[in-house]
């Protein structure tokens, strides 16, 4: 089986399904860890609707979808923060697709797209409980840095030069 990665309009049904799965998982993980329950349904729907585009539209950003054997399997987005810095966001693979080698090509495709848009540096933030994400970023050459934003759920910040 092979992986492919290609741009996807953020408003497509594939993108919407991936955003819903991503947000549900990261939100539920936070609530389960801190409050012992899942995300309240009304909050989940409100936040899914509010964050659908997330700045991932041309010309300042984009969404990439990874497919495994032709089927949507995950996504990654990027958005330019300024003329030379891009932010990596929404890196996600469906649970059944993890461990099959798709995360690396997906992140590298986002780096390539950000580089093509003029970025020389990629930054990201993540939470402490997302240990798999932190391990992935370290494995792909990202180094932990000082905070570059004041996002309320961010606990770890990473950066990488895009050579």
mmCIF file with all atom_site columns, C-alpha atoms in Angstrom:
data_model
loop_
_atom_site.group_PDB
_atom_site.id
_atom_site.type_symbol
_atom_site.label_atom_id
_atom_site.label_alt_id
_atom_site.label_comp_id
_atom_site.label_asym_id
_atom_site.label_entity_id
_atom_site.label_seq_id
_atom_site.pdbx_PDB_ins_code
_atom_site.Cartn_x
_atom_site.Cartn_y
_atom_site.Cartn_z
_atom_site.occupancy
_atom_site.B_iso_or_equiv
_atom_site.pdbx_formal_charge
_atom_site.auth_seq_id
_atom_site.auth_comp_id
_atom_site.auth_asym_id
_atom_site.auth_atom_id
_atom_site.pdbx_PDB_model_num
ATOM 1   C CA . UNK A 1 1   ? 0.000   0.000  0.000  1.00 0.00 ? 1   UNK A CA 1
ATOM 2   C CA . UNK A 1 2   ? 1.204   3.489  -0.779 1.00 0.00 ? 2   UNK A CA 1
ATOM 3   C CA . UNK A 1 3   ? 0.768   6.949  0.676  1.00 0.00 ? 3   UNK A CA 1
ATOM 4   C CA . UNK A 1 4   ? -0.039  10.020 -1.386 1.00 0.00 ? 4   UNK A CA 1
ATOM 5   C CA . UNK A 1 5   ? -0.365  13.590 -0.163 1.00 0.00 ? 5   UNK A CA 1
ATOM 6   C CA . UNK A 1 6   ? -2.135  16.354 -2.075 1.00 0.00 ? 6   UNK A CA 1
ATOM 7   C CA . UNK A 1 7   ? -3.736  19.743 -1.426 1.00 0.00 ? 7   UNK A CA 1
ATOM 8   C CA . UNK A 1 8   ? -7.399  19.646 -0.459 1.00 0.00 ? 8   UNK A CA 1
ATOM 9   C CA . UNK A 1 9   ? -9.888  22.535 -0.249 1.00 0.00 ? 9   UNK A CA 1
ATOM 10  C CA . UNK A 1 10  ? -10.697 23.094 3.422  1.00 0.00 ? 10  UNK A CA 1
ATOM 11  C CA . UNK A 1 11  ? -14.411 23.085 2.606  1.00 0.00 ? 11  UNK A CA 1
ATOM 12  C CA . UNK A 1 12  ? -14.472 19.682 0.946  1.00 0.00 ? 12  UNK A CA 1
ATOM 13  C CA . UNK A 1 13  ? -16.359 16.768 2.551  1.00 0.00 ? 13  UNK A CA 1
ATOM 14  C CA . UNK A 1 14  ? -13.027 14.956 3.056  1.00 0.00 ? 14  UNK A CA 1
ATOM 15  C CA . UNK A 1 15  ? -11.531 17.963 4.854  1.00 0.00 ? 15  UNK A CA 1
ATOM 16  C CA . UNK A 1 16  ? -14.677 18.395 6.964  1.00 0.00 ? 16  UNK A CA 1
ATOM 17  C CA . UNK A 1 17  ? -14.594 14.750 8.063  1.00 0.00 ? 17  UNK A CA 1
ATOM 18  C CA . UNK A 1 18  ? -10.900 14.966 8.959  1.00 0.00 ? 18  UNK A CA 1
ATOM 19  C CA . UNK A 1 19  ? -11.374 18.243 10.882 1.00 0.00 ? 19  UNK A CA 1
ATOM 20  C CA . UNK A 1 20  ? -14.262 16.694 12.834 1.00 0.00 ? 20  UNK A CA 1
ATOM 21  C CA . UNK A 1 21  ? -12.211 13.599 13.687 1.00 0.00 ? 21  UNK A CA 1
ATOM 22  C CA . UNK A 1 22  ? -9.149  15.685 14.625 1.00 0.00 ? 22  UNK A CA 1
ATOM 23  C CA . UNK A 1 23  ? -11.028 18.129 16.818 1.00 0.00 ? 23  UNK A CA 1
ATOM 24  C CA . UNK A 1 24  ? -13.109 15.413 18.493 1.00 0.00 ? 24  UNK A CA 1
ATOM 25  C CA . UNK A 1 25  ? -10.002 13.415 19.392 1.00 0.00 ? 25  UNK A CA 1
ATOM 26  C CA . UNK A 1 26  ? -7.867  16.259 20.750 1.00 0.00 ? 26  UNK A CA 1
ATOM 27  C CA . UNK A 1 27  ? -10.798 17.838 22.604 1.00 0.00 ? 27  UNK A CA 1
ATOM 28  C CA . UNK A 1 28  ? -11.954 14.550 24.120 1.00 0.00 ? 28  UNK A CA 1
ATOM 29  C CA . UNK A 1 29  ? -8.400  13.726 25.200 1.00 0.00 ? 29  UNK A CA 1
ATOM 30  C CA . UNK A 1 30  ? -8.177  17.061 27.036 1.00 0.00 ? 30  UNK A CA 1
ATOM 31  C CA . UNK A 1 31  ? -11.551 16.708 28.738 1.00 0.00 ? 31  UNK A CA 1
ATOM 32  C CA . UNK A 1 32  ? -10.938 13.081 29.709 1.00 0.00 ? 32  UNK A CA 1
ATOM 33  C CA . UNK A 1 33  ? -7.556  13.969 31.194 1.00 0.00 ? 33  UNK A CA 1
ATOM 34  C CA . UNK A 1 34  ? -8.692  17.077 33.069 1.00 0.00 ? 34  UNK A CA 1
ATOM 35  C CA . UNK A 1 35  ? -12.367 16.479 33.813 1.00 0.00 ? 35  UNK A CA 1
ATOM 36  C CA . UNK A 1 36  ? -12.947 12.744 33.339 1.00 0.00 ? 36  UNK A CA 1
ATOM 37  C CA . UNK A 1 37  ? -15.543 13.221 30.611 1.00 0.00 ? 37  UNK A CA 1
ATOM 38  C CA . UNK A 1 38  ? -15.830 13.779 26.879 1.00 0.00 ? 38  UNK A CA 1
ATOM 39  C CA . UNK A 1 39  ? -16.371 17.126 25.158 1.00 0.00 ? 39  UNK A CA 1
ATOM 40  C CA . UNK A 1 40  ? -19.908 18.435 25.654 1.00 0.00 ? 40  UNK A CA 1
ATOM 41  C CA . UNK A 1 41  ? -21.753 17.930 22.321 1.00 0.00 ? 41  UNK A CA 1
ATOM 42  C CA . UNK A 1 42  ? -22.800 21.583 22.019 1.00 0.00 ? 42  UNK A CA 1
ATOM 43  C CA . UNK A 1 43  ? -19.204 22.751 22.516 1.00 0.00 ? 43  UNK A CA 1
ATOM 44  C CA . UNK A 1 44  ? -17.920 20.186 20.057 1.00 0.00 ? 44  UNK A CA 1
ATOM 45  C CA . UNK A 1 45  ? -20.330 21.334 17.343 1.00 0.00 ? 45  UNK A CA 1
ATOM 46  C CA . UNK A 1 46  ? -19.660 25.035 18.027 1.00 0.00 ? 46  UNK A CA 1
ATOM 47  C CA . UNK A 1 47  ? -15.872 24.628 17.890 1.00 0.00 ? 47  UNK A CA 1
ATOM 48  C CA . UNK A 1 48  ? -15.939 22.388 14.820 1.00 0.00 ? 48  UNK A CA 1
ATOM 49  C CA . UNK A 1 49  ? -17.985 25.013 12.977 1.00 0.00 ? 49  UNK A CA 1
ATOM 50  C CA . UNK A 1 50  ? -15.862 27.918 14.230 1.00 0.00 ? 50  UNK A CA 1
ATOM 51  C CA . UNK A 1 51  ? -12.518 26.362 13.324 1.00 0.00 ? 51  UNK A CA 1
ATOM 52  C CA . UNK A 1 52  ? -13.334 24.796 9.988  1.00 0.00 ? 52  UNK A CA 1
ATOM 53  C CA . UNK A 1 53  ? -11.156 27.020 7.794  1.00 0.00 ? 53  UNK A CA 1
ATOM 54  C CA . UNK A 1 54  ? -8.461  27.836 10.339 1.00 0.00 ? 54  UNK A CA 1
ATOM 55  C CA . UNK A 1 55  ? -6.521  30.102 7.969  1.00 0.00 ? 55  UNK A CA 1
ATOM 56  C CA . UNK A 1 56  ? -5.688  27.146 5.757  1.00 0.00 ? 56  UNK A CA 1
ATOM 57  C CA . UNK A 1 57  ? -6.735  28.789 2.500  1.00 0.00 ? 57  UNK A CA 1
ATOM 58  C CA . UNK A 1 58  ? -4.578  30.185 -0.285 1.00 0.00 ? 58  UNK A CA 1
ATOM 59  C CA . UNK A 1 59  ? -2.663  32.351 -0.649 1.00 0.00 ? 59  UNK A CA 1
ATOM 60  C CA . UNK A 1 60  ? -1.483  32.335 3.014  1.00 0.00 ? 60  UNK A CA 1
ATOM 61  C CA . UNK A 1 61  ? -2.054  28.687 3.847  1.00 0.00 ? 61  UNK A CA 1
ATOM 62  C CA . UNK A 1 62  ? -3.205  25.316 2.751  1.00 0.00 ? 62  UNK A CA 1
ATOM 63  C CA . UNK A 1 63  ? -4.546  21.955 3.814  1.00 0.00 ? 63  UNK A CA 1
ATOM 64  C CA . UNK A 1 64  ? -2.990  18.706 2.675  1.00 0.00 ? 64  UNK A CA 1
ATOM 65  C CA . UNK A 1 65  ? -4.697  15.319 2.809  1.00 0.00 ? 65  UNK A CA 1
ATOM 66  C CA . UNK A 1 66  ? -2.821  12.059 3.037  1.00 0.00 ? 66  UNK A CA 1
ATOM 67  C CA . UNK A 1 67  ? -4.393  9.051  1.403  1.00 0.00 ? 67  UNK A CA 1
ATOM 68  C CA . UNK A 1 68  ? -3.476  5.445  2.021  1.00 0.00 ? 68  UNK A CA 1
ATOM 69  C CA . UNK A 1 69  ? -4.316  3.149  -0.880 1.00 0.00 ? 69  UNK A CA 1
ATOM 70  C CA . UNK A 1 70  ? -6.420  6.005  -2.243 1.00 0.00 ? 70  UNK A CA 1
ATOM 71  C CA . UNK A 1 71  ? -8.549  6.466  0.883  1.00 0.00 ? 71  UNK A CA 1
ATOM 72  C CA . UNK A 1 72  ? -8.388  9.636  3.047  1.00 0.00 ? 72  UNK A CA 1
ATOM 73  C CA . UNK A 1 73  ? -6.231  8.840  6.061  1.00 0.00 ? 73  UNK A CA 1
ATOM 74  C CA . UNK A 1 74  ? -5.052  12.127 7.558  1.00 0.00 ? 74  UNK A CA 1
ATOM 75  C CA . UNK A 1 75  ? -4.287  15.792 7.147  1.00 0.00 ? 75  UNK A CA 1
ATOM 76  C CA . UNK A 1 76  ? -1.839  18.584 7.910  1.00 0.00 ? 76  UNK A CA 1
ATOM 77  C CA . UNK A 1 77  ? -2.186  22.292 7.430  1.00 0.00 ? 77  UNK A CA 1
ATOM 78  C CA . UNK A 1 78  ? 0.078   25.282 7.292  1.00 0.00 ? 78  UNK A CA 1
ATOM 79  C CA . UNK A 1 79  ? -0.468  29.015 7.432  1.00 0.00 ? 79  UNK A CA 1
ATOM 80  C CA . UNK A 1 80  ? 1.981   31.845 6.957  1.00 0.00 ? 80  UNK A CA 1
ATOM 81  C CA . UNK A 1 81  ? 2.429   33.930 10.089 1.00 0.00 ? 81  UNK A CA 1
ATOM 82  C CA . UNK A 1 82  ? 4.656   36.458 8.351  1.00 0.00 ? 82  UNK A CA 1
ATOM 83  C CA . UNK A 1 83  ? 6.847   36.607 5.253  1.00 0.00 ? 83  UNK A CA 1
ATOM 84  C CA . UNK A 1 84  ? 9.224   33.853 6.384  1.00 0.00 ? 84  UNK A CA 1
ATOM 85  C CA . UNK A 1 85  ? 7.513   31.878 9.161  1.00 0.00 ? 85  UNK A CA 1
ATOM 86  C CA . UNK A 1 86  ? 4.760   29.318 8.712  1.00 0.00 ? 86  UNK A CA 1
ATOM 87  C CA . UNK A 1 87  ? 2.832   27.428 11.348 1.00 0.00 ? 87  UNK A CA 1
ATOM 88  C CA . UNK A 1 88  ? 2.216   23.690 11.074 1.00 0.00 ? 88  UNK A CA 1
ATOM 89  C CA . UNK A 1 89  ? -1.217  22.728 12.361 1.00 0.00 ? 89  UNK A CA 1
ATOM 90  C CA . UNK A 1 90  ? -3.858  20.003 12.320 1.00 0.00 ? 90  UNK A CA 1
ATOM 91  C CA . UNK A 1 91  ? -1.428  17.141 11.860 1.00 0.00 ? 91  UNK A CA 1
ATOM 92  C CA . UNK A 1 92  ? -3.674  14.122 12.189 1.00 0.00 ? 92  UNK A CA 1
ATOM 93  C CA . UNK A 1 93  ? -4.028  10.529 11.055 1.00 0.00 ? 93  UNK A CA 1
ATOM 94  C CA . UNK A 1 94  ? -7.085  8.402  11.685 1.00 0.00 ? 94  UNK A CA 1
ATOM 95  C CA . UNK A 1 95  ? -6.297  5.980  14.490 1.00 0.00 ? 95  UNK A CA 1
ATOM 96  C CA . UNK A 1 96  ? -6.297  2.943  12.197 1.00 0.00 ? 96  UNK A CA 1
ATOM 97  C CA . UNK A 1 97  ? -3.768  4.627  9.889  1.00 0.00 ? 97  UNK A CA 1
ATOM 98  C CA . UNK A 1 98  ? -1.163  5.362  12.555 1.00 0.00 ? 98  UNK A CA 1
ATOM 99  C CA . UNK A 1 99  ? 2.044   3.372  12.559 1.00 0.00 ? 99  UNK A CA 1
ATOM 100 C CA . UNK A 1 100 ? 1.989   2.838  8.792  1.00 0.00 ? 100 UNK A CA 1
ATOM 101 C CA . UNK A 1 101 ? 4.553   5.483  7.852  1.00 0.00 ? 101 UNK A CA 1
ATOM 102 C CA . UNK A 1 102 ? 2.234   8.266  6.734  1.00 0.00 ? 102 UNK A CA 1
ATOM 103 C CA . UNK A 1 103 ? 3.008   11.004 9.263  1.00 0.00 ? 103 UNK A CA 1
ATOM 104 C CA . UNK A 1 104 ? 6.488   11.780 7.941  1.00 0.00 ? 104 UNK A CA 1
ATOM 105 C CA . UNK A 1 105 ? 5.458   12.251 4.301  1.00 0.00 ? 105 UNK A CA 1
ATOM 106 C CA . UNK A 1 106 ? 2.458   14.300 5.419  1.00 0.00 ? 106 UNK A CA 1
ATOM 107 C CA . UNK A 1 107 ? 4.530   16.727 7.518  1.00 0.00 ? 107 UNK A CA 1
ATOM 108 C CA . UNK A 1 108 ? 7.238   16.936 4.837  1.00 0.00 ? 108 UNK A CA 1
ATOM 109 C CA . UNK A 1 109 ? 4.581   17.816 2.237  1.00 0.00 ? 109 UNK A CA 1
ATOM 110 C CA . UNK A 1 110 ? 3.339   20.622 4.511  1.00 0.00 ? 110 UNK A CA 1
ATOM 111 C CA . UNK A 1 111 ? 6.924   21.846 4.914  1.00 0.00 ? 111 UNK A CA 1
ATOM 112 C CA . UNK A 1 112 ? 7.400   21.784 1.132  1.00 0.00 ? 112 UNK A CA 1
ATOM 113 C CA . UNK A 1 113 ? 4.173   23.735 0.575  1.00 0.00 ? 113 UNK A CA 1
ATOM 114 C CA . UNK A 1 114 ? 5.145   26.318 3.209  1.00 0.00 ? 114 UNK A CA 1
ATOM 115 C CA . UNK A 1 115 ? 8.606   26.628 1.648  1.00 0.00 ? 115 UNK A CA 1
ATOM 116 C CA . UNK A 1 116 ? 7.028   27.169 -1.779 1.00 0.00 ? 116 UNK A CA 1
ATOM 117 C CA . UNK A 1 117 ? 4.937   29.953 -0.215 1.00 0.00 ? 117 UNK A CA 1
ATOM 118 C CA . UNK A 1 118 ? 8.129   31.674 0.987  1.00 0.00 ? 118 UNK A CA 1
ATOM 119 C CA . UNK A 1 119 ? 8.607   30.278 4.497  1.00 0.00 ? 119 UNK A CA 1
ATOM 120 C CA . UNK A 1 120 ? 12.119  29.531 5.732  1.00 0.00 ? 120 UNK A CA 1
ATOM 121 C CA . UNK A 1 121 ? 10.999  28.447 9.189  1.00 0.00 ? 121 UNK A CA 1
ATOM 122 C CA . UNK A 1 122 ? 8.133   26.282 10.463 1.00 0.00 ? 122 UNK A CA 1
ATOM 123 C CA . UNK A 1 123 ? 6.759   26.589 13.992 1.00 0.00 ? 123 UNK A CA 1
ATOM 124 C CA . UNK A 1 124 ? 4.078   24.674 15.849 1.00 0.00 ? 124 UNK A CA 1
ATOM 125 C CA . UNK A 1 125 ? 2.577   24.230 19.272 1.00 0.00 ? 125 UNK A CA 1
ATOM 126 C CA . UNK A 1 126 ? 1.111   21.213 20.991 1.00 0.00 ? 126 UNK A CA 1
ATOM 127 C CA . UNK A 1 127 ? -0.083  20.021 24.362 1.00 0.00 ? 127 UNK A CA 1
ATOM 128 C CA . UNK A 1 128 ? 1.808   17.965 26.908 1.00 0.00 ? 128 UNK A CA 1
ATOM 129 C CA . UNK A 1 129 ? -0.621  15.040 26.726 1.00 0.00 ? 129 UNK A CA 1
ATOM 130 C CA . UNK A 1 130 ? -0.094  14.665 22.967 1.00 0.00 ? 130 UNK A CA 1
ATOM 131 C CA . UNK A 1 131 ? 3.098   12.690 23.519 1.00 0.00 ? 131 UNK A CA 1
ATOM 132 C CA . UNK A 1 132 ? 2.879   10.954 20.132 1.00 0.00 ? 132 UNK A CA 1
ATOM 133 C CA . UNK A 1 133 ? 2.871   14.312 18.375 1.00 0.00 ? 133 UNK A CA 1
ATOM 134 C CA . UNK A 1 134 ? 5.850   15.566 20.362 1.00 0.00 ? 134 UNK A CA 1
ATOM 135 C CA . UNK A 1 135 ? 7.802   12.402 19.521 1.00 0.00 ? 135 UNK A CA 1
ATOM 136 C CA . UNK A 1 136 ? 6.925   12.765 15.830 1.00 0.00 ? 136 UNK A CA 1
ATOM 137 C CA . UNK A 1 137 ? 8.088   16.372 15.668 1.00 0.00 ? 137 UNK A CA 1
ATOM 138 C CA . UNK A 1 138 ? 11.377  15.563 17.396 1.00 0.00 ? 138 UNK A CA 1
ATOM 139 C CA . UNK A 1 139 ? 11.929  12.643 15.010 1.00 0.00 ? 139 UNK A CA 1
ATOM 140 C CA . UNK A 1 140 ? 11.338  14.981 12.039 1.00 0.00 ? 140 UNK A CA 1
ATOM 141 C CA . UNK A 1 141 ? 13.943  17.513 13.179 1.00 0.00 ? 141 UNK A CA 1
ATOM 142 C CA . UNK A 1 142 ? 11.848  19.993 15.155 1.00 0.00 ? 142 UNK A CA 1
ATOM 143 C CA . UNK A 1 143 ? 13.407  21.385 18.312 1.00 0.00 ? 143 UNK A CA 1
ATOM 144 C CA . UNK A 1 144 ? 11.558  22.637 21.339 1.00 0.00 ? 144 UNK A CA 1
ATOM 145 C CA . UNK A 1 145 ? 11.684  26.425 21.663 1.00 0.00 ? 145 UNK A CA 1
ATOM 146 C CA . UNK A 1 146 ? 10.372  29.238 23.777 1.00 0.00 ? 146 UNK A CA 1
ATOM 147 C CA . UNK A 1 147 ? 6.662   30.048 23.282 1.00 0.00 ? 147 UNK A CA 1
ATOM 148 C CA . UNK A 1 148 ? 5.861   31.849 20.039 1.00 0.00 ? 148 UNK A CA 1
ATOM 149 C CA . UNK A 1 149 ? 2.180   32.380 20.820 1.00 0.00 ? 149 UNK A CA 1
ATOM 150 C CA . UNK A 1 150 ? -0.204  32.588 23.756 1.00 0.00 ? 150 UNK A CA 1
ATOM 151 C CA . UNK A 1 151 ? -2.635  29.854 22.726 1.00 0.00 ? 151 UNK A CA 1
ATOM 152 C CA . UNK A 1 152 ? -4.525  28.690 25.825 1.00 0.00 ? 152 UNK A CA 1
ATOM 153 C CA . UNK A 1 153 ? -3.893  24.956 25.303 1.00 0.00 ? 153 UNK A CA 1
ATOM 154 C CA . UNK A 1 154 ? -0.307  25.203 24.024 1.00 0.00 ? 154 UNK A CA 1
ATOM 155 C CA . UNK A 1 155 ? 2.271   23.718 26.381 1.00 0.00 ? 155 UNK A CA 1
ATOM 156 C CA . UNK A 1 156 ? 5.146   22.890 24.029 1.00 0.00 ? 156 UNK A CA 1
ATOM 157 C CA . UNK A 1 157 ? 6.466   24.927 21.108 1.00 0.00 ? 157 UNK A CA 1
ATOM 158 C CA . UNK A 1 158 ? 8.693   23.647 18.308 1.00 0.00 ? 158 UNK A CA 1
ATOM 159 C CA . UNK A 1 159 ? 10.528  25.137 15.343 1.00 0.00 ? 159 UNK A CA 1
ATOM 160 C CA . UNK A 1 160 ? 12.458  23.897 12.338 1.00 0.00 ? 160 UNK A CA 1
ATOM 161 C CA . UNK A 1 161 ? 14.479  25.672 9.635  1.00 0.00 ? 161 UNK A CA 1
ATOM 162 C CA . UNK A 1 162 ? 13.190  24.867 6.189  1.00 0.00 ? 162 UNK A CA 1
ATOM 163 C CA . UNK A 1 163 ? 16.401  24.522 4.209  1.00 0.00 ? 163 UNK A CA 1
#
